[in-house]
Amino acid sequence: MSACFLASVVALLGLLARPSECARAFFVFGDSLVDNGNNNYLMTTARADSPPYGIDFPTHRPTGRFSNGKNIPDIISEHLGAEPTLPYLSPELRGQKLLVGANFASAGVGILNDTGIQFVDILRMSRQLRYFGEYQRRLRALVGAARARQLVRRSLTLITLGGNDFVNNYYLVPFSLRSRQFALPDYVRYLVSEYKKILIRLYAMGCRRVLVTGTGPLGCAPAILAQRSRNGECAAELMRAASLFNPLLARALEGLNRRLGAGTFIAANAFRVHFDFVSDPGAYGFATAKVACCGQGPHNGLGLCTAASSLCADRGRYVFWDPYHPTERASRIIVSQFMRGSLDYVSPMNLSTALEMDARLGA
C-alpha cells in the first residue's frame, strides 16, 4: 500500500492538517462561483477585491473571491489535502507552486463568448483554455514532459458554468439578442452543445477526472428576487431555465462518459444541493435564504456588496453572502454533498469515491 494512497485516504477522512506532498493537482475553470482572484488583475467591474469581501477569510482581507471567506475550490482543496490553487494571473504562480495546479476562473464568464460583455475584460472560456495550454508549457519546462503529462492526467478538474448565460445574457435585458434568436428550450440545447465542446477540449488537453456543476436554483438568488419576485417566491422563468438546463447537461455528461470513459465527467447536481437549504434553511441552521448578508434594497439584492452596504453580523446564518454568491458556510454544505452525497446529488459517483478509487489505482 503506497504512502500516497494512505495520505489520500487520510485527506478524504478530513484528518490531514497540512497540505500533503502526495496531493493531486487541482485545476479550476468557470465563473465567479469559483474565481479566486483572476479578475483582480483585469480591467473589469466584475471584481471582489474590496471590503467587506474576505471579512472571514483567514487574512480578513478581500482576495477576489466572491465570498465572505473561502469558496468552493478552497474547500475542495482542503479535502484533497492540498493548499489552495493560485489564480493563474497571480505573479506568485511560479516554480513549485505550479505543481499544486491553477485556477483559471473569471467572474462574469459563461459558456458563450457573448455572455458578460458588460464586464469587458474577463477571461472568457477560450482564453481560460488557452492559458491552460500555456500553464502546461510552463509545467513541462519545470518538470519535463512525462511528469507534466502525468500530473495533468491524475489531476482533479472543477468547472462551473451556465448561470451567467441566463442571468447575464438571455435574461439580462428584455428582448435580449439571444432571447430573440432562441426560444428558451432551443437556447438550452445550444448552451449544452457548446458546453460539450469545452469539456471535450479539456479531455483533449489531458483532464481525466472532471467535476462539472450544473446551475443552482437561479430564480432564488436575492438579486433575482429583488428584480423579478413580487412575493418573495423564486422567479418562475429562471427556475424553468435551470430545470431545462441541468437535466440536459447531465444527459450530455452520460454520453461523454460512454464515449471517453466511465467517470471521466462527474455531474454535480448544484440545483438539488442548493435548493435543499433554499427551500428549508432552518434545517441547515440558516436564518434565511431570501436575503443576502451584504447588499442593499429588497432582499439586499440590488447592486454590489460594498463598504456602504448593509452587512449582517452573523454570516453563518445566511445562505447568500451577496446578491448571487453563497457564504462560506453554505459552500461547505455544497462541497460536502459533492464529496459524500448520494447519486441524487452527484453521479456516477461522489468525489470521495472517485478520489479513493484513483488513489488505489495509482491514477
CSV table of C-alpha atoms in Angstrom, one decimal:
chain,number,residue,atom,x,y,z
A,1,MET,CA,0.0,0.0,0.0
A,2,SER,CA,1.6,3.3,-1.1
A,3,ALA,CA,2.2,6.3,1.1
A,4,CYS,CA,0.3,8.4,-1.3
A,5,PHE,CA,-2.7,6.1,-1.0
A,6,LEU,CA,-2.6,6.4,2.7
A,7,ALA,CA,-2.3,10.2,2.5
A,8,SER,CA,-5.2,10.3,0.2
A,9,VAL,CA,-7.4,8.3,2.5
A,10,VAL,CA,-6.4,10.4,5.5
A,11,ALA,CA,-7.2,13.6,3.5
A,12,LEU,CA,-10.6,12.2,2.5
A,13,LEU,CA,-11.4,11.5,6.1
A,14,GLY,CA,-10.6,15.1,6.9
A,15,LEU,CA,-7.7,14.3,9.2
A,16,LEU,CA,-4.9,15.9,7.3
A,17,ALA,CA,-3.9,19.1,9.0
A,18,ARG,CA,-1.4,20.4,6.4
A,19,PRO,CA,-1.1,20.0,2.6
A,20,SER,CA,0.3,16.6,1.5
A,21,GLU,CA,3.1,16.3,-0.9
A,22,CYS,CA,1.1,13.5,-2.5
A,23,ALA,CA,-2.0,15.7,-3.1
A,24,ARG,CA,-3.1,15.7,-6.7
A,25,ALA,CA,-3.0,18.8,-8.8
A,26,PHE,CA,-6.3,20.8,-9.0
A,27,PHE,CA,-7.5,22.9,-11.9
A,28,VAL,CA,-10.5,25.2,-11.8
A,29,PHE,CA,-12.4,26.8,-14.7
A,30,GLY,CA,-15.5,28.8,-14.8
A,31,ASP,CA,-17.2,31.9,-13.3
A,32,SER,CA,-17.5,33.9,-10.1
A,33,LEU,CA,-18.6,31.0,-8.1
A,34,VAL,CA,-15.1,29.6,-8.4
A,35,ASP,CA,-12.9,32.6,-9.3
A,36,ASN,CA,-10.3,33.2,-6.6
A,37,GLY,CA,-8.8,36.4,-7.8
A,38,ASN,CA,-8.0,36.4,-11.5
A,39,ASN,CA,-10.3,39.4,-12.1
A,40,ASN,CA,-8.1,41.4,-9.6
A,41,TYR,CA,-5.6,41.6,-12.5
A,42,LEU,CA,-8.1,42.7,-15.2
A,43,MET,CA,-9.8,45.9,-16.1
A,44,THR,CA,-13.3,44.8,-15.2
A,45,THR,CA,-16.2,45.8,-12.9
A,46,ALA,CA,-16.7,42.1,-12.0
A,47,ARG,CA,-14.4,42.0,-9.0
A,48,ALA,CA,-14.4,41.3,-5.3
A,49,ASP,CA,-11.2,42.9,-4.2
A,50,SER,CA,-12.7,45.5,-1.8
A,51,PRO,CA,-14.1,45.1,1.7
A,52,PRO,CA,-16.3,43.6,3.1
A,53,TYR,CA,-15.4,40.7,0.7
A,54,GLY,CA,-13.0,38.4,2.6
A,55,ILE,CA,-14.1,39.5,6.0
A,56,ASP,CA,-14.0,35.9,7.3
A,57,PHE,CA,-11.0,34.8,5.2
A,58,PRO,CA,-8.0,33.8,7.3
A,59,THR,CA,-6.4,37.1,6.4
A,60,HIS,CA,-9.7,39.0,6.9
A,61,ARG,CA,-8.9,40.8,3.7
A,62,PRO,CA,-10.5,40.7,0.2
A,63,THR,CA,-8.9,38.2,-2.1
A,64,GLY,CA,-11.0,38.4,-5.2
A,65,ARG,CA,-13.2,35.5,-4.0
A,66,PHE,CA,-17.0,36.4,-4.2
A,67,SER,CA,-17.4,35.2,-0.6
A,68,ASN,CA,-17.1,36.3,3.0
A,69,GLY,CA,-14.4,33.7,3.3
A,70,LYS,CA,-13.3,30.6,1.5
A,71,ASN,CA,-15.1,29.5,-1.7
A,72,ILE,CA,-15.9,26.1,-3.2
A,73,PRO,CA,-12.4,25.4,-4.7
A,74,ASP,CA,-10.7,26.3,-1.4
A,75,ILE,CA,-12.9,23.8,0.4
A,76,ILE,CA,-12.3,21.1,-2.2
A,77,SER,CA,-8.6,21.7,-1.8
A,78,GLU,CA,-8.9,21.1,1.9
A,79,HIS,CA,-10.5,17.7,1.1
A,80,LEU,CA,-7.6,17.0,-1.3
A,81,GLY,CA,-5.1,17.7,1.5
A,82,ALA,CA,-3.7,20.5,-0.7
A,83,GLU,CA,-3.0,24.2,-0.4
A,84,PRO,CA,-5.5,26.3,-2.4
A,85,THR,CA,-4.7,26.9,-6.0
A,86,LEU,CA,-3.5,30.3,-7.0
A,87,PRO,CA,-5.2,32.4,-9.7
A,88,TYR,CA,-3.4,31.8,-13.0
A,89,LEU,CA,-2.7,35.6,-13.4
A,90,SER,CA,-1.1,35.8,-9.9
A,91,PRO,CA,2.7,36.6,-10.1
A,92,GLU,CA,3.1,34.1,-7.2
A,93,LEU,CA,2.2,31.2,-9.5
A,94,ARG,CA,5.7,30.0,-10.4
A,95,GLY,CA,8.2,27.3,-9.6
A,96,GLN,CA,6.9,24.6,-7.3
A,97,LYS,CA,3.5,26.4,-6.9
A,98,LEU,CA,2.8,25.2,-10.4
A,99,LEU,CA,2.6,21.6,-9.1
A,100,VAL,CA,-0.4,22.5,-7.0
A,101,GLY,CA,-2.4,23.3,-10.1
A,102,ALA,CA,-4.1,26.6,-11.1
A,103,ASN,CA,-7.4,28.5,-11.0
A,104,PHE,CA,-8.3,29.9,-14.4
A,105,ALA,CA,-11.9,31.0,-13.5
A,106,SER,CA,-13.1,34.5,-14.1
A,107,ALA,CA,-16.2,36.3,-12.7
A,108,GLY,CA,-18.8,37.1,-15.4
A,109,VAL,CA,-18.0,34.5,-18.0
A,110,GLY,CA,-20.3,31.9,-19.4
A,111,ILE,CA,-20.3,29.1,-21.9
A,112,LEU,CA,-20.8,31.6,-24.7
A,113,ASN,CA,-18.3,34.3,-25.6
A,114,ASP,CA,-21.0,37.0,-25.7
A,115,THR,CA,-22.0,36.3,-22.1
A,116,GLY,CA,-20.9,39.0,-19.7
A,117,ILE,CA,-19.9,41.5,-22.4
A,118,GLN,CA,-20.9,44.3,-20.0
A,119,PHE,CA,-17.9,43.3,-17.8
A,120,VAL,CA,-15.4,44.0,-20.7
A,121,ASP,CA,-12.1,42.4,-19.8
A,122,ILE,CA,-12.8,38.9,-18.4
A,123,LEU,CA,-11.2,35.5,-19.1
A,124,ARG,CA,-13.7,34.0,-21.5
A,125,MET,CA,-13.6,30.3,-21.8
A,126,SER,CA,-11.4,30.4,-25.0
A,127,ARG,CA,-8.9,32.4,-23.0
A,128,GLN,CA,-9.1,30.2,-19.9
A,129,LEU,CA,-8.3,27.1,-22.1
A,130,ARG,CA,-5.5,29.0,-23.9
A,131,TYR,CA,-4.0,29.8,-20.5
A,132,PHE,CA,-4.3,26.2,-19.5
A,133,GLY,CA,-2.2,25.3,-22.6
A,134,GLU,CA,0.3,28.0,-21.5
A,135,TYR,CA,0.4,26.6,-18.0
A,136,GLN,CA,1.2,23.1,-19.3
A,137,ARG,CA,4.1,24.5,-21.3
A,138,ARG,CA,5.4,26.2,-18.2
A,139,LEU,CA,5.0,22.9,-16.3
A,140,ARG,CA,6.9,20.9,-18.9
A,141,ALA,CA,9.7,23.4,-18.6
A,142,LEU,CA,9.8,22.9,-14.8
A,143,VAL,CA,9.5,19.1,-14.5
A,144,GLY,CA,9.8,17.6,-18.0
A,145,ALA,CA,7.2,16.4,-20.5
A,146,ALA,CA,6.5,13.0,-19.0
A,147,ARG,CA,5.9,14.2,-15.4
A,148,ALA,CA,3.9,17.2,-16.6
A,149,ARG,CA,1.6,14.9,-18.6
A,150,GLN,CA,1.2,12.6,-15.6
A,151,LEU,CA,0.4,15.5,-13.3
A,152,VAL,CA,-2.4,16.7,-15.5
A,153,ARG,CA,-3.8,13.2,-16.2
A,154,ARG,CA,-4.1,12.4,-12.5
A,155,SER,CA,-5.4,15.8,-11.5
A,156,LEU,CA,-8.9,16.8,-10.4
A,157,THR,CA,-10.6,19.5,-12.5
A,158,LEU,CA,-13.6,21.6,-11.5
A,159,ILE,CA,-15.7,23.5,-14.0
A,160,THR,CA,-18.7,25.7,-13.2
A,161,LEU,CA,-20.5,27.4,-16.0
A,162,GLY,CA,-24.0,28.2,-17.2
A,163,GLY,CA,-25.6,30.7,-14.7
A,164,ASN,CA,-24.3,33.8,-16.4
A,165,ASP,CA,-25.5,32.6,-19.8
A,166,PHE,CA,-29.0,33.1,-18.4
A,167,VAL,CA,-28.6,35.9,-15.8
A,168,ASN,CA,-26.1,38.0,-17.8
A,169,ASN,CA,-27.2,37.1,-21.3
A,170,TYR,CA,-30.6,35.6,-22.1
A,171,TYR,CA,-32.4,37.4,-19.3
A,172,LEU,CA,-30.1,40.4,-18.9
A,173,VAL,CA,-32.5,42.8,-20.6
A,174,PRO,CA,-36.0,42.5,-22.0
A,175,PHE,CA,-35.9,41.2,-25.6
A,176,SER,CA,-32.2,40.5,-25.4
A,177,LEU,CA,-30.5,39.4,-28.6
A,178,ARG,CA,-30.3,35.7,-27.5
A,179,SER,CA,-33.9,35.7,-26.4
A,180,ARG,CA,-34.9,37.0,-29.8
A,181,GLN,CA,-32.7,34.4,-31.5
A,182,PHE,CA,-33.8,31.4,-29.5
A,183,ALA,CA,-36.8,30.1,-27.6
A,184,LEU,CA,-35.7,29.0,-24.2
A,185,PRO,CA,-35.6,25.2,-24.9
A,186,ASP,CA,-33.6,25.9,-28.1
A,187,TYR,CA,-31.2,28.2,-26.2
A,188,VAL,CA,-30.6,25.5,-23.6
A,189,ARG,CA,-29.8,22.9,-26.2
A,190,TYR,CA,-27.4,25.3,-27.8
A,191,LEU,CA,-25.7,26.0,-24.5
A,192,VAL,CA,-25.2,22.3,-23.7
A,193,SER,CA,-23.9,21.7,-27.2
A,194,GLU,CA,-21.3,24.5,-26.7
A,195,TYR,CA,-20.5,23.3,-23.2
A,196,LYS,CA,-19.7,19.8,-24.6
A,197,LYS,CA,-17.1,21.3,-26.9
A,198,ILE,CA,-15.4,22.9,-23.9
A,199,LEU,CA,-15.4,19.6,-22.0
A,200,ILE,CA,-14.1,17.7,-24.9
A,201,ARG,CA,-11.3,20.2,-25.2
A,202,LEU,CA,-10.4,19.7,-21.5
A,203,TYR,CA,-10.2,16.0,-22.2
A,204,ALA,CA,-8.0,16.5,-25.2
A,205,MET,CA,-5.7,18.6,-23.0
A,206,GLY,CA,-5.3,15.7,-20.6
A,207,CYS,CA,-8.0,16.1,-17.9
A,208,ARG,CA,-9.4,12.7,-16.9
A,209,ARG,CA,-11.4,13.5,-13.8
A,210,VAL,CA,-13.7,16.5,-14.2
A,211,LEU,CA,-16.3,17.6,-11.7
A,212,VAL,CA,-19.0,19.5,-13.7
A,213,THR,CA,-21.6,21.5,-11.8
A,214,GLY,CA,-24.9,22.5,-13.2
A,215,THR,CA,-26.6,25.7,-12.3
A,216,GLY,CA,-28.2,26.3,-8.9
A,217,PRO,CA,-31.8,27.5,-8.5
A,218,LEU,CA,-31.2,30.7,-10.4
A,219,GLY,CA,-34.6,32.2,-9.6
A,220,CYS,CA,-34.0,32.1,-5.9
A,221,ALA,CA,-30.9,34.3,-5.7
A,222,PRO,CA,-31.6,37.6,-3.8
A,223,ALA,CA,-30.7,39.6,-6.9
A,224,ILE,CA,-33.4,37.8,-8.9
A,225,LEU,CA,-35.9,38.1,-6.0
A,226,ALA,CA,-35.3,41.8,-5.9
A,227,GLN,CA,-35.7,42.3,-9.6
A,228,ARG,CA,-38.4,39.7,-10.5
A,229,SER,CA,-40.3,38.5,-7.5
A,230,ARG,CA,-43.3,40.2,-6.1
A,231,ASN,CA,-44.0,37.9,-3.1
A,232,GLY,CA,-40.5,36.5,-2.3
A,233,GLU,CA,-41.0,33.4,-4.2
A,234,CYS,CA,-38.3,32.1,-6.6
A,235,ALA,CA,-38.7,33.7,-10.1
A,236,ALA,CA,-40.5,31.1,-12.3
A,237,GLU,CA,-38.8,31.8,-15.6
A,238,LEU,CA,-35.3,31.5,-14.2
A,239,MET,CA,-36.3,28.3,-12.4
A,240,ARG,CA,-37.6,26.9,-15.7
A,241,ALA,CA,-34.3,27.7,-17.3
A,242,ALA,CA,-32.4,25.8,-14.7
A,243,SER,CA,-34.9,22.9,-14.8
A,244,LEU,CA,-34.3,22.6,-18.6
A,245,PHE,CA,-30.5,23.1,-18.5
A,246,ASN,CA,-29.5,20.8,-15.7
A,247,PRO,CA,-31.1,17.5,-16.9
A,248,LEU,CA,-29.9,18.1,-20.4
A,249,LEU,CA,-26.3,18.7,-19.2
A,250,ALA,CA,-26.5,15.5,-17.1
A,251,ARG,CA,-27.5,13.5,-20.1
A,252,ALA,CA,-24.7,15.1,-22.1
A,253,LEU,CA,-22.2,14.0,-19.5
A,254,GLU,CA,-23.5,10.5,-19.5
A,255,GLY,CA,-23.0,10.4,-23.3
A,256,LEU,CA,-19.4,11.8,-23.0
A,257,ASN,CA,-18.6,9.2,-20.3
A,258,ARG,CA,-19.8,6.4,-22.6
A,259,ARG,CA,-17.6,7.8,-25.3
A,260,LEU,CA,-14.5,8.8,-23.3
A,261,GLY,CA,-14.5,6.6,-20.2
A,262,ALA,CA,-16.8,5.9,-17.3
A,263,GLY,CA,-16.4,8.5,-14.6
A,264,THR,CA,-14.4,11.0,-16.6
A,265,PHE,CA,-17.0,13.6,-16.1
A,266,ILE,CA,-18.8,13.7,-12.7
A,267,ALA,CA,-22.1,15.5,-12.7
A,268,ALA,CA,-22.7,17.6,-9.6
A,269,ASN,CA,-26.4,18.5,-9.1
A,270,ALA,CA,-25.8,22.0,-7.8
A,271,PHE,CA,-29.5,22.8,-8.1
A,272,ARG,CA,-30.5,20.0,-5.8
A,273,VAL,CA,-27.8,20.7,-3.2
A,274,HIS,CA,-28.5,24.4,-3.1
A,275,PHE,CA,-32.3,24.1,-3.3
A,276,ASP,CA,-32.3,21.9,-0.2
A,277,PHE,CA,-31.3,24.8,2.1
A,278,VAL,CA,-33.0,27.4,0.0
A,279,SER,CA,-36.4,25.6,0.5
A,280,ASP,CA,-35.7,24.8,4.2
A,281,PRO,CA,-32.9,27.0,5.5
A,282,GLY,CA,-33.8,26.2,9.1
A,283,ALA,CA,-33.0,22.5,8.7
A,284,TYR,CA,-29.4,23.5,8.0
A,285,GLY,CA,-29.1,26.1,10.7
A,286,PHE,CA,-29.7,29.1,8.5
A,287,ALA,CA,-32.0,32.0,9.4
A,288,THR,CA,-32.8,33.0,5.8
A,289,ALA,CA,-32.2,32.1,2.2
A,290,LYS,CA,-34.1,35.1,0.8
A,291,VAL,CA,-31.9,37.9,2.0
A,292,ALA,CA,-28.2,38.4,1.2
A,293,CYS,CA,-25.9,39.1,4.1
A,294,CYS,CA,-24.3,42.0,2.2
A,295,GLY,CA,-26.2,44.3,-0.2
A,296,GLN,CA,-29.0,46.9,-0.3
A,297,GLY,CA,-32.6,47.2,-1.3
A,298,PRO,CA,-35.2,44.4,-1.3
A,299,HIS,CA,-33.6,41.2,-0.2
A,300,ASN,CA,-30.3,43.0,0.0
A,301,GLY,CA,-30.3,42.0,-3.7
A,302,LEU,CA,-29.6,45.3,-5.5
A,303,GLY,CA,-26.2,46.5,-6.7
A,304,LEU,CA,-22.9,45.4,-5.4
A,305,CYS,CA,-21.7,44.4,-2.0
A,306,THR,CA,-19.6,47.4,-0.9
A,307,ALA,CA,-18.3,49.0,2.3
A,308,ALA,CA,-21.5,51.1,2.2
A,309,SER,CA,-23.8,48.1,2.0
A,310,SER,CA,-26.0,46.7,4.8
A,311,LEU,CA,-23.9,43.9,6.3
A,312,CYS,CA,-25.2,41.1,8.5
A,313,ALA,CA,-23.4,40.4,11.8
A,314,ASP,CA,-23.5,36.6,11.7
A,315,ARG,CA,-22.5,35.3,8.2
A,316,GLY,CA,-23.1,31.7,9.3
A,317,ARG,CA,-26.8,32.3,9.5
A,318,TYR,CA,-27.2,33.3,5.8
A,319,VAL,CA,-27.2,31.2,2.7
A,320,PHE,CA,-26.2,34.1,0.4
A,321,TRP,CA,-23.3,36.3,1.1
A,322,ASP,CA,-24.0,38.8,-1.7
A,323,PRO,CA,-26.9,39.0,-4.2
A,324,TYR,CA,-25.7,36.0,-6.1
A,325,HIS,CA,-23.0,34.0,-4.2
A,326,PRO,CA,-23.1,31.7,-1.2
A,327,THR,CA,-21.5,32.3,2.2
A,328,GLU,CA,-18.5,30.1,3.1
A,329,ARG,CA,-20.8,28.0,5.4
A,330,ALA,CA,-23.2,27.4,2.5
A,331,SER,CA,-20.3,26.5,0.3
A,332,ARG,CA,-19.1,23.9,2.8
A,333,ILE,CA,-22.5,22.2,2.7
A,334,ILE,CA,-22.4,22.2,-1.1
A,335,VAL,CA,-18.9,20.7,-1.1
A,336,SER,CA,-19.8,18.1,1.5
A,337,GLN,CA,-22.6,16.8,-0.8
A,338,PHE,CA,-20.1,16.7,-3.8
A,339,MET,CA,-17.7,14.7,-1.7
A,340,ARG,CA,-20.1,12.2,0.0
A,341,GLY,CA,-23.5,12.7,-1.4
A,342,SER,CA,-25.8,10.1,-2.9
A,343,LEU,CA,-26.4,9.6,-6.6
A,344,ASP,CA,-29.2,12.2,-6.3
A,345,TYR,CA,-26.5,14.8,-5.8
A,346,VAL,CA,-23.5,13.6,-7.7
A,347,SER,CA,-23.2,10.9,-10.4
A,348,PRO,CA,-21.9,8.4,-11.5
A,349,MET,CA,-20.1,8.5,-8.1
A,350,ASN,CA,-19.4,11.1,-5.5
A,351,LEU,CA,-16.0,12.7,-5.4
A,352,SER,CA,-14.7,10.8,-2.3
A,353,THR,CA,-15.4,7.5,-4.1
A,354,ALA,CA,-13.7,8.7,-7.3
A,355,LEU,CA,-10.6,10.0,-5.5
A,356,GLU,CA,-10.2,6.9,-3.4
A,357,MET,CA,-10.6,4.7,-6.5
A,358,ASP,CA,-7.9,6.8,-8.3
A,359,ALA,CA,-5.6,6.5,-5.3
A,360,ARG,CA,-5.9,2.7,-5.3
A,361,LEU,CA,-5.2,2.5,-9.0
A,362,GLY,CA,-2.3,5.0,-8.7
A,363,ALA,CA,-4.0,7.3,-11.2
